[in-house]
XYZ file of C-alpha atoms in Angstrom:
266
model
C 151.986 109.908 22.487
C 152.416 106.577 24.272
C 154.544 104.692 21.837
C 157.515 105.576 19.622
C 159.372 102.896 17.678
C 162.484 103.868 15.642
C 164.613 101.669 13.368
C 167.795 103.645 13.042
C 170.354 102.436 10.505
C 168.953 98.944 11.095
C 168.688 97.957 7.405
C 170.952 99.049 4.544
C 168.255 100.421 2.177
C 166.444 102.553 4.732
C 168.393 104.356 7.413
C 165.384 105.607 9.415
C 161.901 104.377 9.942
C 159.738 105.839 12.654
C 156.326 104.417 13.943
C 154.218 106.280 16.505
C 150.900 106.017 18.252
C 149.439 108.980 20.051
C 147.106 108.100 23.015
C 144.869 110.778 24.356
C 141.390 111.673 25.653
C 138.914 111.011 22.960
C 137.211 114.380 23.280
C 140.477 116.402 23.048
C 140.457 118.177 19.625
C 143.504 117.450 17.441
C 144.578 117.192 13.810
C 146.282 113.955 12.816
C 148.766 115.613 10.396
C 149.241 119.092 8.980
C 152.010 121.655 8.098
C 153.434 122.933 11.392
C 156.049 125.363 9.863
C 156.337 126.549 6.268
C 160.054 126.482 6.540
C 162.636 126.083 5.287
C 162.827 123.364 6.331
C 159.157 122.604 6.065
C 157.841 120.620 9.146
C 154.830 118.352 9.260
C 153.176 116.483 12.112
C 150.150 116.137 14.175
C 148.705 119.107 16.078
C 146.937 119.312 19.413
C 144.367 122.000 18.957
C 144.268 123.024 22.621
C 147.916 123.519 23.276
C 148.984 124.148 19.653
C 151.800 121.647 19.989
C 152.676 118.220 18.554
C 153.721 114.807 19.677
C 155.774 113.997 16.485
C 157.297 116.322 13.992
C 159.334 115.559 10.869
C 161.039 117.949 8.398
C 161.714 117.804 4.713
C 165.359 117.085 5.317
C 164.632 113.877 7.253
C 165.006 115.132 10.810
C 162.371 113.892 13.309
C 161.558 114.501 16.853
C 158.997 112.697 19.060
C 158.160 112.713 22.672
C 156.376 110.728 25.283
C 154.984 112.354 28.439
C 156.201 111.677 31.992
C 153.106 110.461 33.849
C 152.572 113.113 36.522
C 148.927 112.752 37.590
C 147.904 115.543 39.973
C 151.529 116.820 40.041
C 151.249 118.146 36.484
C 151.676 121.946 36.426
C 149.101 123.583 34.106
C 151.061 126.895 34.165
C 154.050 125.466 32.377
C 154.713 125.759 28.687
C 153.413 123.031 26.372
C 155.783 120.111 25.743
C 154.330 120.056 22.212
C 156.676 123.066 21.348
C 159.718 120.850 21.759
C 159.490 118.538 18.605
C 158.972 121.486 16.392
C 161.929 123.410 17.821
C 164.096 120.370 17.204
C 163.000 119.834 13.644
C 163.808 123.418 12.580
C 167.365 122.210 11.971
C 169.009 120.583 8.957
C 170.507 117.687 10.997
C 169.849 115.846 14.310
C 173.293 116.836 15.542
C 172.597 120.559 15.102
C 169.136 120.145 16.622
C 170.177 118.589 19.877
C 173.120 121.047 20.356
C 170.829 124.033 19.917
C 168.121 122.462 22.010
C 170.244 121.780 25.069
C 171.559 125.392 25.005
C 168.162 127.066 24.708
C 165.520 124.951 26.503
C 165.204 124.247 30.230
C 163.217 121.333 31.645
C 161.968 123.432 34.534
C 159.842 125.386 32.053
C 157.873 122.147 31.028
C 156.242 119.235 32.552
C 158.443 116.185 32.026
C 158.901 114.241 28.908
C 161.356 111.995 27.052
C 162.439 112.590 23.464
C 163.957 110.742 20.523
C 165.603 112.937 17.883
C 167.190 111.491 14.693
C 167.895 111.640 11.013
C 169.394 109.244 8.553
C 172.826 109.413 10.183
C 172.126 109.545 13.960
C 169.673 109.126 16.784
C 169.628 110.729 20.223
C 167.662 110.235 23.467
C 166.966 113.248 25.746
C 165.560 112.901 29.224
C 163.727 116.188 29.726
C 162.052 115.471 33.103
C 164.382 117.514 35.274
C 165.225 114.407 37.231
C 168.672 114.188 35.577
C 170.856 116.820 33.885
C 169.574 117.087 30.201
C 171.926 115.534 27.710
C 171.669 114.203 24.204
C 172.635 110.549 24.501
C 173.714 109.080 21.112
C 172.146 105.750 20.363
C 173.698 102.978 18.287
C 172.194 101.530 15.097
C 169.242 99.285 15.765
C 165.723 99.228 17.072
C 164.751 101.652 19.802
C 161.386 101.766 21.586
C 160.177 104.581 23.838
C 156.998 104.533 25.932
C 155.984 106.649 28.977
C 159.116 105.885 30.889
C 162.863 106.413 30.368
C 164.494 104.675 27.504
C 166.232 101.552 28.853
C 164.045 101.114 31.956
C 162.543 97.694 32.275
C 159.219 97.604 30.244
C 157.128 94.639 29.270
C 155.542 96.736 26.656
C 158.980 97.554 24.999
C 159.951 93.894 25.225
C 156.724 92.824 23.388
C 157.296 95.359 20.668
C 160.965 94.291 20.171
C 159.883 90.635 19.853
C 157.114 91.514 17.485
C 159.394 93.515 15.063
C 162.091 90.761 15.059
C 164.846 91.141 12.510
C 163.380 92.449 9.281
C 165.677 92.248 6.274
C 164.843 95.590 4.457
C 162.855 98.796 4.726
C 159.623 97.295 3.339
C 159.707 94.638 6.023
C 160.351 97.231 8.822
C 157.403 99.182 7.671
C 155.167 96.135 7.628
C 156.392 95.057 11.045
C 155.719 98.504 12.469
C 152.316 98.658 11.039
C 151.424 95.398 12.665
C 152.882 96.427 15.995
C 151.041 99.800 16.124
C 147.715 98.040 15.846
C 148.548 95.360 18.451
C 145.911 95.108 21.278
C 147.711 92.665 23.433
C 148.347 93.657 27.086
C 152.039 92.782 27.925
C 152.457 90.118 30.485
C 153.111 91.512 33.999
C 151.962 94.977 32.907
C 148.893 95.945 34.907
C 148.351 99.349 33.374
C 144.986 99.396 31.576
C 146.413 101.445 28.718
C 149.575 99.375 28.274
C 148.523 97.864 24.904
C 149.986 99.455 21.813
C 146.612 100.305 20.392
C 144.404 101.503 23.258
C 140.578 101.369 23.478
C 139.160 102.595 26.784
C 136.155 104.615 27.837
C 136.960 108.187 26.940
C 140.627 107.413 26.183
C 142.490 105.652 23.460
C 144.796 105.697 20.451
C 143.844 108.778 18.411
C 146.257 108.478 15.465
C 149.184 106.587 14.163
C 152.110 107.607 11.935
C 154.819 105.978 9.882
C 157.758 107.798 8.519
C 160.373 106.435 6.043
C 163.607 108.317 5.374
C 165.670 107.197 2.315
C 169.422 106.839 1.961
C 169.425 109.806 -0.441
C 169.358 113.413 0.938
C 167.225 114.791 -1.829
C 163.671 113.592 -1.562
C 161.634 114.327 1.554
C 160.542 111.463 3.875
C 157.589 109.241 2.997
C 154.776 109.838 5.541
C 151.627 107.815 6.259
C 148.996 108.777 8.906
C 145.839 107.385 10.397
C 143.181 109.707 11.708
C 142.003 107.236 14.355
C 143.273 103.987 15.853
C 145.451 102.027 13.450
C 143.458 98.922 13.843
C 140.503 100.339 12.059
C 141.455 103.743 10.439
C 143.125 103.619 6.985
C 146.781 104.440 6.817
C 146.878 107.289 4.329
C 149.837 108.773 2.400
C 150.482 112.379 3.438
C 153.475 113.300 1.219
C 151.492 116.013 -0.496
C 151.985 118.228 2.502
C 155.653 118.683 1.569
C 154.659 120.800 -1.419
C 151.076 121.977 -0.464
C 150.325 125.728 -0.781
C 149.863 126.725 2.839
C 148.542 130.232 3.388
C 148.472 130.457 7.157
C 150.457 128.220 9.409
C 150.761 128.948 13.172
C 154.259 129.013 14.567
C 154.088 126.447 17.287
C 157.314 127.458 19.055
C 156.046 131.096 19.245
C 152.786 130.253 20.923
C 153.760 131.036 24.481
C 150.383 131.816 25.905
C 149.161 128.200 25.526
C 150.041 125.945 28.405
C 150.726 122.319 28.682
C 148.272 119.795 27.296
C 150.733 117.504 25.800
């Protein structure tokens, strides 16, 4: 994933909205959304069919976890475990607080190629730098709009600045969703950003935005999150409601966190 946009406690009627684009090689097999863990709690998200991991996971209680990869180039170690295990491990918990506490006690950045994560629910949001360059910690984030690309949260980023300006100050959850949908399909290259893949919606030879996702978590703790997914770039592929996965009869679901023989593709 190359873009993760989160409205955490930004508007009164919707405590959490998540928007995400996954950019990847066009030939790499993947599933835009599926059941990742039967539960409880049930976890849904996209699945990379080579590594078995995911870039964004959300559970029926409203806990989500998403990551962006640290660009490593030739320094990427193919023998390390898949980063795609991490969002599923985090969303096995009933709250974001419990998720990050368990995560920091059980997982080591030395076992994975680097990534940055956002983990949250209707009550809280955390940032985790899992690159090994700093001591891993769950940094609590204040209510507001938070944008993560392929660099640490808070680092100077024309791409993040462009997203923040585009979202503006929406008055309610419906407006947040509408703004996120527009942002995810934006092809503009941010000023002073020379990376060819720096647009939100990427179209390059052999590489581009493969899928997009919107998640809406309500103020009530009962109903599962609303979920919409595109199987393809959000500028052309339809955004389809995927809430049926919360109750679908699933006969055989691979346990992503148990797949240790697969190495890092994500």
